[in-house]
PDB file of C-alpha atoms in Angstrom:
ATOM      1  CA  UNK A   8     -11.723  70.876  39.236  1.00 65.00           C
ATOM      2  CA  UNK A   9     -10.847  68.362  36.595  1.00 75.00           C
ATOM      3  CA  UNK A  10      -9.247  69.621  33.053  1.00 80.00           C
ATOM      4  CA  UNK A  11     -10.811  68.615  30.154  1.00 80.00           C
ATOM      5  CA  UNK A  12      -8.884  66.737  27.721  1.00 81.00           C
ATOM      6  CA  UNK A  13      -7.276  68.313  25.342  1.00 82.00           C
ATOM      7  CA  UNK A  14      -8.546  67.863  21.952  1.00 81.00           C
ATOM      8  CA  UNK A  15      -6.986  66.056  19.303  1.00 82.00           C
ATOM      9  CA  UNK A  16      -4.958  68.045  16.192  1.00 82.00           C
ATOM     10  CA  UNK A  17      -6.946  67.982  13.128  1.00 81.00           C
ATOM     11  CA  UNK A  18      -5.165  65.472  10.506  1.00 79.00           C
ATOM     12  CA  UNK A  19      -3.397  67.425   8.335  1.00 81.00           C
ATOM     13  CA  UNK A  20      -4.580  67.300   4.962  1.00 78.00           C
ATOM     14  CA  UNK A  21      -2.511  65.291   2.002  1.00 83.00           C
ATOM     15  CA  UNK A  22      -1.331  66.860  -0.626  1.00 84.00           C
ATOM     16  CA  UNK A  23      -1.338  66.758  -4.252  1.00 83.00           C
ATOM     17  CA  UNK A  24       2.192  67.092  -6.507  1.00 83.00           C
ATOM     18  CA  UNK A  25       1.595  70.827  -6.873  1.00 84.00           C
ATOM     19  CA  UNK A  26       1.216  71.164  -2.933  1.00 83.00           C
ATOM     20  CA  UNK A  27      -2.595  71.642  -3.204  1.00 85.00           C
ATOM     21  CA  UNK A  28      -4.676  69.722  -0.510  1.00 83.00           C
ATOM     22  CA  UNK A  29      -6.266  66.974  -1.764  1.00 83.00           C
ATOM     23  CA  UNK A  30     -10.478  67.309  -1.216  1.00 80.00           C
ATOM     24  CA  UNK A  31     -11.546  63.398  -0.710  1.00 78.00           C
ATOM     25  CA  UNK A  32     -15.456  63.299  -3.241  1.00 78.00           C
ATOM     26  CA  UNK A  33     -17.711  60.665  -1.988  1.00 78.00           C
ATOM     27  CA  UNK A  34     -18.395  57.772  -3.433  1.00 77.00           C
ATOM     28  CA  UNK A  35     -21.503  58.166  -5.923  1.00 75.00           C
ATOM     29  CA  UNK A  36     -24.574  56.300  -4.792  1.00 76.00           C
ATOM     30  CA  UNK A  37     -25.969  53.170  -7.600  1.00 69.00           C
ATOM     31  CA  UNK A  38     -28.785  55.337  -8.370  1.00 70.00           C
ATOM     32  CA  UNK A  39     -26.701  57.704  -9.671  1.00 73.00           C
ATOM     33  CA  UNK A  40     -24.722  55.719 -11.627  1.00 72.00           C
ATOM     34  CA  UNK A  41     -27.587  53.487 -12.992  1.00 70.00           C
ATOM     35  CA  UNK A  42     -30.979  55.115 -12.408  1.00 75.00           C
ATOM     36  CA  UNK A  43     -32.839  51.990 -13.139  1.00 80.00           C
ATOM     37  CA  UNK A  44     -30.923  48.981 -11.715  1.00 77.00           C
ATOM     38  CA  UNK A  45     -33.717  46.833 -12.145  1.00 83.00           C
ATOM     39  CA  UNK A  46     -33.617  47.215 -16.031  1.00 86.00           C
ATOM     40  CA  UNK A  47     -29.880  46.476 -15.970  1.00 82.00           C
ATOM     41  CA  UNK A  48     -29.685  43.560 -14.129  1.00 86.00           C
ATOM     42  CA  UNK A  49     -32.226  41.929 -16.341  1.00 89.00           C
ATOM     43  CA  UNK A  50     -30.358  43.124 -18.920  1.00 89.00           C
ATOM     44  CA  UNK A  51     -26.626  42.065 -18.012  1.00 88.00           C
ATOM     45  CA  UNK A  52     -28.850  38.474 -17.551  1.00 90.00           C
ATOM     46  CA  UNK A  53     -30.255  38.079 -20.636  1.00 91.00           C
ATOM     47  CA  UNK A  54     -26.970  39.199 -22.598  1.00 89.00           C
ATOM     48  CA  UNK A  55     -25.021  36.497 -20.449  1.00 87.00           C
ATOM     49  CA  UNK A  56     -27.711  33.641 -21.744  1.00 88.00           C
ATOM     50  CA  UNK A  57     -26.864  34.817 -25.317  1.00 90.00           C
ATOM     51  CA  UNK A  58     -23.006  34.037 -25.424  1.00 86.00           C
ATOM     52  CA  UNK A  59     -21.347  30.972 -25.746  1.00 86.00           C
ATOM     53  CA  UNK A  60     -20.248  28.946 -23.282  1.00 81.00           C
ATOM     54  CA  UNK A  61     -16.613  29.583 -22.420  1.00 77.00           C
ATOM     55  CA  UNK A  62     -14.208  26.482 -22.809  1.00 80.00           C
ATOM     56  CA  UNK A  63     -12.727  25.713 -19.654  1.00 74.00           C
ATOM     57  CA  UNK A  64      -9.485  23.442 -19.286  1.00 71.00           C
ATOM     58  CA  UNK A  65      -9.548  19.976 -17.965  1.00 67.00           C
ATOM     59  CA  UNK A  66      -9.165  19.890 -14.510  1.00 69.00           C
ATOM     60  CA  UNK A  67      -6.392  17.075 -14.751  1.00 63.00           C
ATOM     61  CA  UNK A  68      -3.599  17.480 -17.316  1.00 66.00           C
ATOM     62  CA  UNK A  69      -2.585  15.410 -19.838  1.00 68.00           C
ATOM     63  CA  UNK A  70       0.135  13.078 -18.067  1.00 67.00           C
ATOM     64  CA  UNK A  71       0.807  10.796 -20.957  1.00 66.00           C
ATOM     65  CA  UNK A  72       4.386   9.699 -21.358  1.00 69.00           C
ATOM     66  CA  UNK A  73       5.123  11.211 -18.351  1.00 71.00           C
ATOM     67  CA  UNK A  74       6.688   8.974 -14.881  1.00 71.00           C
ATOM     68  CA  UNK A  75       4.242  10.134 -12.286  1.00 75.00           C
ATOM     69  CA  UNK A  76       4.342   9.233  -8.995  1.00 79.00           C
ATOM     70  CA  UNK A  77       1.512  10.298  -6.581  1.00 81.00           C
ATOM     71  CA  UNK A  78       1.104   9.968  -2.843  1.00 84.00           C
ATOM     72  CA  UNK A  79      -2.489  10.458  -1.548  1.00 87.00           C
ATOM     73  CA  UNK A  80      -2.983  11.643   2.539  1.00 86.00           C
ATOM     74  CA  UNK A  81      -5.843  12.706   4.277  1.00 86.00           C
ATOM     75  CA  UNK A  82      -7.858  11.955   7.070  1.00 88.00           C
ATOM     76  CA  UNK A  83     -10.113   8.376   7.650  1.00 85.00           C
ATOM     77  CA  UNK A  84     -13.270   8.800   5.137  1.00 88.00           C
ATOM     78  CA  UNK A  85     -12.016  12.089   3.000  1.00 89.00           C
ATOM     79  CA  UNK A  86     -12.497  10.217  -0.172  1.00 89.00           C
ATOM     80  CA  UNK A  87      -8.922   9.395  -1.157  1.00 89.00           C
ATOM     81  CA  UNK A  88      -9.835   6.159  -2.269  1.00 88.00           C
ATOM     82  CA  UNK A  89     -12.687   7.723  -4.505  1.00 90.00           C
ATOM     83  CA  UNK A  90      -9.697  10.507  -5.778  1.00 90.00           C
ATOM     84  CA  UNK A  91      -7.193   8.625  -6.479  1.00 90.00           C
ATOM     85  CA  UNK A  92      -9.664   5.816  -8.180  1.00 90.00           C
ATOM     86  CA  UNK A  93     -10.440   8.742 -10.527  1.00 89.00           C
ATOM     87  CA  UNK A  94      -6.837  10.079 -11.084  1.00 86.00           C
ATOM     88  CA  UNK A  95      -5.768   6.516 -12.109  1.00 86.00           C
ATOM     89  CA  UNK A  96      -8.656   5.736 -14.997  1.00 87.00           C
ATOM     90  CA  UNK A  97      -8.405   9.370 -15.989  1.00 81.00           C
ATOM     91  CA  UNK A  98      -4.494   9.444 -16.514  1.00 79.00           C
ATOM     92  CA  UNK A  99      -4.006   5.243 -16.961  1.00 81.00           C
ATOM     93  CA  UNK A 100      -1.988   5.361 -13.449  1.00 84.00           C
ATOM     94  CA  UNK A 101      -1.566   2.171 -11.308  1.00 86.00           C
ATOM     95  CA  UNK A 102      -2.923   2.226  -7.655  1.00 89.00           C
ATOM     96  CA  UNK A 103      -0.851   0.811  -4.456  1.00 90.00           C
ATOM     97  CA  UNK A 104      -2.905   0.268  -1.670  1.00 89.00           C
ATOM     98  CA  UNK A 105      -0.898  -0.102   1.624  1.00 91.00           C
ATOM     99  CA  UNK A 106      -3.783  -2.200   3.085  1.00 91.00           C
ATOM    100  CA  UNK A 107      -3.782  -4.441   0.304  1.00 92.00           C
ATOM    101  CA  UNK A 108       0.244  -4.755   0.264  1.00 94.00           C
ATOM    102  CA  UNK A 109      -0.196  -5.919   3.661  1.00 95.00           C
ATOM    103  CA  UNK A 110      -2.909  -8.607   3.531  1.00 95.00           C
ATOM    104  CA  UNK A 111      -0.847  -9.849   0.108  1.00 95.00           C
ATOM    105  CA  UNK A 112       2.249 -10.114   2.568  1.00 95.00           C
ATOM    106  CA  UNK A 113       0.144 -11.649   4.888  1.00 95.00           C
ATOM    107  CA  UNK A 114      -0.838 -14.235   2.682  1.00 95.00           C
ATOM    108  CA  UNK A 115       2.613 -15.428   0.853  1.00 94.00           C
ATOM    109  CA  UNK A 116       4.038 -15.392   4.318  1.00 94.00           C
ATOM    110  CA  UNK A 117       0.957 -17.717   5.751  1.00 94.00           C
ATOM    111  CA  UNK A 118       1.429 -20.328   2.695  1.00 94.00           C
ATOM    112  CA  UNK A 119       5.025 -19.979   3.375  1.00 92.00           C
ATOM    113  CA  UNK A 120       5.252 -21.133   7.001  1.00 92.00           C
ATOM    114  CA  UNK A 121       2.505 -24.119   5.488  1.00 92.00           C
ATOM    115  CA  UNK A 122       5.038 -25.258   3.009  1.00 91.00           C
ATOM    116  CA  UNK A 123       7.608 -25.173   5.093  1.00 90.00           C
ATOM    117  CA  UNK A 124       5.734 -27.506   8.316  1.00 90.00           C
ATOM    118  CA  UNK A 125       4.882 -29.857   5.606  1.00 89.00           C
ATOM    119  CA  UNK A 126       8.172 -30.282   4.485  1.00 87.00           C
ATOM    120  CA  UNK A 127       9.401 -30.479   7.939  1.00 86.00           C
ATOM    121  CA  UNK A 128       6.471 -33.210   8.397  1.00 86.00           C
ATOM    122  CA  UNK A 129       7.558 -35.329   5.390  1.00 85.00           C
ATOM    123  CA  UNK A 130      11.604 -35.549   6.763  1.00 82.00           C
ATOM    124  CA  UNK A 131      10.188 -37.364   9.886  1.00 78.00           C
ATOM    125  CA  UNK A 132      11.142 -40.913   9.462  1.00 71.00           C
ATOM    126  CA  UNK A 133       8.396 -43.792   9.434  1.00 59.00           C
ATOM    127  CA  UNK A 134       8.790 -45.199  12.907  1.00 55.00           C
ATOM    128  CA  UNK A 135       7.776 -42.099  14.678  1.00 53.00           C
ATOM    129  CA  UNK A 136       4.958 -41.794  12.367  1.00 49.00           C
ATOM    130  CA  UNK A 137       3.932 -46.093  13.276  1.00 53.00           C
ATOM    131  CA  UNK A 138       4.532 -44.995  17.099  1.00 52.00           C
ATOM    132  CA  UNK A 139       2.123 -41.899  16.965  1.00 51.00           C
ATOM    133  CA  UNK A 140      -0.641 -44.244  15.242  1.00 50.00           C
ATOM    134  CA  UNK A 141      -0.161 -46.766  17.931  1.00 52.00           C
ATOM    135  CA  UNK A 142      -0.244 -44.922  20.500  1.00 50.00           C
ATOM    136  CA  UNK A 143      -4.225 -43.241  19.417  1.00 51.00           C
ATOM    137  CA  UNK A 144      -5.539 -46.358  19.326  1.00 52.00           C
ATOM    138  CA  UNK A 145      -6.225 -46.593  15.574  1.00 51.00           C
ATOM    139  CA  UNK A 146      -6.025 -50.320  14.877  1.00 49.00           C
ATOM    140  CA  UNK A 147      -2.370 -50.982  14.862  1.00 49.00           C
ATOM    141  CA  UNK A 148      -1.108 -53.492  17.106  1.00 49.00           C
ATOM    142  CA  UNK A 149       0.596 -51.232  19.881  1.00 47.00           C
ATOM    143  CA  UNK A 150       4.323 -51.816  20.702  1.00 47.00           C
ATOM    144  CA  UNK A 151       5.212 -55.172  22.496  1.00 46.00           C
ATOM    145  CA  UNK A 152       1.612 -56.748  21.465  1.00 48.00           C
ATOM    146  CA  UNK A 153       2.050 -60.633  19.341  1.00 48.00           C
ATOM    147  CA  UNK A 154       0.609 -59.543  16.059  1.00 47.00           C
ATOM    148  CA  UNK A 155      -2.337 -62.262  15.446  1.00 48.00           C
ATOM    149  CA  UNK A 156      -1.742 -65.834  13.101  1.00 46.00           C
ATOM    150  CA  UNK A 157       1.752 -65.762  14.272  1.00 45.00           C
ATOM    151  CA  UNK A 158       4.336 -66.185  17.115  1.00 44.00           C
ATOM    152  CA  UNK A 159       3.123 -67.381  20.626  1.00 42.00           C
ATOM    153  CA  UNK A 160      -0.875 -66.998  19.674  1.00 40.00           C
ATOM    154  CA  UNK A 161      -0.203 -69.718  16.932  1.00 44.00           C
ATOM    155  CA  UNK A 162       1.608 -72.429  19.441  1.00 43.00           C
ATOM    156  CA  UNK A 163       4.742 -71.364  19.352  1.00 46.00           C
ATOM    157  CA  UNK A 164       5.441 -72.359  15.729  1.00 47.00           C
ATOM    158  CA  UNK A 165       6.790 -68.657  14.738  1.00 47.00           C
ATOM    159  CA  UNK A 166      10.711 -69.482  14.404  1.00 48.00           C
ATOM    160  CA  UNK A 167       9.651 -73.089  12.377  1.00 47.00           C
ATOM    161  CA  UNK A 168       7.006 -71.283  10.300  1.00 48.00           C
ATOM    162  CA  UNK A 169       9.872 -68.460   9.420  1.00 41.00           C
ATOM    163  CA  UNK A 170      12.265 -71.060   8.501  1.00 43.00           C
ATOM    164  CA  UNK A 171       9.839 -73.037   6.361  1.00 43.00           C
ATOM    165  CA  UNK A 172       9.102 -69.821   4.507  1.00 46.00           C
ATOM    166  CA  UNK A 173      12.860 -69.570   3.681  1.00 47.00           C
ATOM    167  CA  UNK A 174      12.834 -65.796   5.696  1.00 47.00           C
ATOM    168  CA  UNK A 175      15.682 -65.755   8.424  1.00 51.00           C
ATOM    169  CA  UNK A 176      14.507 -65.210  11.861  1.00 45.00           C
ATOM    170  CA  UNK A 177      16.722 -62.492  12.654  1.00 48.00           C
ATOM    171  CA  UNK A 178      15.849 -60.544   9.882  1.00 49.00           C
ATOM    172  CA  UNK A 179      12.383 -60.103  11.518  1.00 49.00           C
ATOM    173  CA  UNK A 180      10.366 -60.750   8.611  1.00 49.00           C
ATOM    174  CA  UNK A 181      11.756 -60.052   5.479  1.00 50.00           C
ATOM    175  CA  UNK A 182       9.816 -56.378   5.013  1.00 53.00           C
ATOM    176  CA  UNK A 183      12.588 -53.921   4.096  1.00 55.00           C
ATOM    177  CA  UNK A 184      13.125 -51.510   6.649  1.00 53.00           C
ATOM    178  CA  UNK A 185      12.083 -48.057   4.965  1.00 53.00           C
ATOM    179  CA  UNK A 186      14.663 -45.596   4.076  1.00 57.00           C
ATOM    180  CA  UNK A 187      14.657 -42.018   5.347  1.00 52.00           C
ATOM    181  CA  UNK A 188      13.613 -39.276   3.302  1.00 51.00           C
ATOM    182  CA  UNK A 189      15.782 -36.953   1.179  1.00 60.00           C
ATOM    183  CA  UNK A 190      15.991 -34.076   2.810  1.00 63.00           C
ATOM    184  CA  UNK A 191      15.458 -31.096   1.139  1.00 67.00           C
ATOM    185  CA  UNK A 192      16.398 -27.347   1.778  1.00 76.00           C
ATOM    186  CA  UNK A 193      13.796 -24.830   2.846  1.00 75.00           C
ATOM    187  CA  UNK A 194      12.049 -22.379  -0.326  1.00 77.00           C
ATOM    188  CA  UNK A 195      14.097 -19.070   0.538  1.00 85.00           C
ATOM    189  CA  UNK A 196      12.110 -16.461   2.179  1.00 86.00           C
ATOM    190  CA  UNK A 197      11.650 -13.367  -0.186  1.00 90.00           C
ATOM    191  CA  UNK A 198      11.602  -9.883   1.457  1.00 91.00           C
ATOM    192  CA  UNK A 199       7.399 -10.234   0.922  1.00 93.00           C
ATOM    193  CA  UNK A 200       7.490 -13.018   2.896  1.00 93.00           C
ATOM    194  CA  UNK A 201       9.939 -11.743   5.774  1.00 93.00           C
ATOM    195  CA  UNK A 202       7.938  -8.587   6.134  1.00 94.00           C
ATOM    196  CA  UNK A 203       4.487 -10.499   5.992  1.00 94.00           C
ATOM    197  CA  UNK A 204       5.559 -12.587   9.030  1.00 94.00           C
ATOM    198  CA  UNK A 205       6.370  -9.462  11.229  1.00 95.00           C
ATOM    199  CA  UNK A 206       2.832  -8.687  10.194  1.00 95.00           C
ATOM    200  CA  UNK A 207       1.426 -11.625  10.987  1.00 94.00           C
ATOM    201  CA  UNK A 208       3.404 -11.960  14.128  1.00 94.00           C
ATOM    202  CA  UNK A 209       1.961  -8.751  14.989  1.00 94.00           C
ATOM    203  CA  UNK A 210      -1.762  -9.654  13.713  1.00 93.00           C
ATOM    204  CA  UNK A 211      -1.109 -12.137  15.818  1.00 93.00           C
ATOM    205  CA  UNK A 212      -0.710 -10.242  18.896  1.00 94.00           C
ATOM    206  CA  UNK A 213      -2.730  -7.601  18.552  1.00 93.00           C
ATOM    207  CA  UNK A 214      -0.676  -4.403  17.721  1.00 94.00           C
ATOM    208  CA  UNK A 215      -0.569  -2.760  14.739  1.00 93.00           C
ATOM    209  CA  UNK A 216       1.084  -3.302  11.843  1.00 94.00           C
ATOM    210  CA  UNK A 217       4.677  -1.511  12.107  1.00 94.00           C
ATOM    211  CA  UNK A 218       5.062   1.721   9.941  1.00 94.00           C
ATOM    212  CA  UNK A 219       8.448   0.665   8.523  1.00 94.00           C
ATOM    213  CA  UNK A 220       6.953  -2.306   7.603  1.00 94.00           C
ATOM    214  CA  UNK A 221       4.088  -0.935   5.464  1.00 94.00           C
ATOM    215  CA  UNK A 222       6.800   1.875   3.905  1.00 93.00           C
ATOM    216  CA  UNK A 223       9.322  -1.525   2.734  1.00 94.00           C
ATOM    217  CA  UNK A 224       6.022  -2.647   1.398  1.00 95.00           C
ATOM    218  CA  UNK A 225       5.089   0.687  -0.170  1.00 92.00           C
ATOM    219  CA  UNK A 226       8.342   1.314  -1.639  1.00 91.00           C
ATOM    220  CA  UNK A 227       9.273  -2.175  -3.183  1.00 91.00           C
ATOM    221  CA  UNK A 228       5.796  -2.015  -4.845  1.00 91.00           C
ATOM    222  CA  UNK A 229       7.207   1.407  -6.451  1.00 87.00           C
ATOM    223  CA  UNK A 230      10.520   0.108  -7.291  1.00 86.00           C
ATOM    224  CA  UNK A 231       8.513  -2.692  -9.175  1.00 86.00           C
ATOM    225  CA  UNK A 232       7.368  -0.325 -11.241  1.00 81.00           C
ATOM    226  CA  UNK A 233      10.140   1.538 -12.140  1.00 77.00           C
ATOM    227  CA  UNK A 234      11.798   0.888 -15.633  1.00 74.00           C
ATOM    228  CA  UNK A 235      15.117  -0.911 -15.665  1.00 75.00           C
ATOM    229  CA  UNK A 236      18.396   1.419 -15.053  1.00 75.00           C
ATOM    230  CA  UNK A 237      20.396   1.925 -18.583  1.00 77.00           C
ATOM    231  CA  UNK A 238      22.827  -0.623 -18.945  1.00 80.00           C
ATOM    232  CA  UNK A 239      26.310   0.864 -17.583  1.00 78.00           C
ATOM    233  CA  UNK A 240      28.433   2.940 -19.244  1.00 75.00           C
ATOM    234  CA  UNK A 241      31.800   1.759 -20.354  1.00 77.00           C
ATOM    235  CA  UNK A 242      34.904   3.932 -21.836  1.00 73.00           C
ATOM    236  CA  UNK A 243      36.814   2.184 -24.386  1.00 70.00           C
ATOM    237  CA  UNK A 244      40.034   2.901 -24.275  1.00 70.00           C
ATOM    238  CA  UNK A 245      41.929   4.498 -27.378  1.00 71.00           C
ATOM    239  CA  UNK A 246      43.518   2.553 -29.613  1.00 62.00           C
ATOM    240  CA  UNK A 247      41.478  -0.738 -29.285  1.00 56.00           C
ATOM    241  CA  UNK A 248      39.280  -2.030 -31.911  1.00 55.00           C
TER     242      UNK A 248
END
């Protein structure tokens, strides 16, 4: 036959300081405590409706004359743009958007490389620019055509007709040759513009935007708006005026 288990030991009661067992009392029911709770909630509501409203704090504190620097993260659509809008009327703060540091980048790196083609375009000397004209057809005698009223097509009068006019022959026909452009030295590339090409380059592409290239952007938009450092320090020496 199978043995019952053996029961389990009563819990042994606590006791007090004295080394009386303590007797747990039950909890008193609500209708003991408040026969009619009915009558008391209506009551406790009404009294409530009759005090003043409490002052409560501002949410934000008062961050006047105070550096502040805040970083807002969250996931796409959790209203940090809406948060951060608010924080920055509320406490007078200035807002750097990463997206907009980019496409600002962007831009100043875009009008850069423009600048610089057209000043590449302008140091090309004037015979190339004749020879590309010729050669789309856009009026210009081409190279190695007479030129009309002159040379062979007028009866082969072109060397007496350039000596009559008092214009040496040789000289091929007393226009000045033009003279070459002064060249000039690329507009230096800021570190905007540097970091807007690799965006571009990679707009360009089809990748992202690097991460280190949106935290240079980030952080020389903060450094902007720090104050200027105190001037240095300097320890005059003892005995000078």
């Amino acid at each position: 036959p199978v043995e019952p288990p053996e029961p389990e030991p009563e819990p042994e009661p606590e006791l007090d300081s004295d080394g009386n067992p303590i007797v747990p009392v039950p909890d008193p029911e609500l209708k003991d405590i408040y026969p009619n709770a009915a009558l008391a909630s209506a009551v406790f509501d009404l009294s409530m409706l009759t005090l003043p409203e409490p002052e409560i704090p501002p949410t934000l504190p008062d961050l006047a004359g105070i550096q502040v620097r805040l970083a807002a993260a969250g996931m796409p659509f959790a209203g940090k743009s809406t948060a951060v809008a608010a924080i920055a009327e509320a406490q007078r703060l200035q807002i750097i958007n990463p997206d907009i540091l980019v496409k600002e980048a962007m831009a100043e790196a875009a009008a850069w490389n423009a600048e610089e083609e057209a000043r590449v375009a302008a140091l090309q000397p004037a015979d190339d620019a004749d020879a590309a004209v010729d050669a789309d057809g856009s009026g210009v005698n081409p190279v190695g055509t007479p030129a009309e009223g002159g040379g062979a097509a007028n009866g082969g009068g072109g060397d007496d007709d350039a000596a009559a006019s008092g214009v040496d022959p040789a000289e091929g026909g007393g226009e000045a040759a033009p003279e070459p452009a002064e060249e000039s030295s690329p507009a230096p590339r800021s570190r905007k513009v540097e970091l807007g090409s690799i965006a571009l380059a990679a707009d360009g592409a089809g990748e992202p935007i690097p991460p280190d290239v949106v935290a240079a952007l980030v952080a020389a938009a903060v450094g902007a708006l720090a104050p200027p450092p105190p001037p240095p320090f300097t320890v005059v020496p003892e005995g000078d005026d």
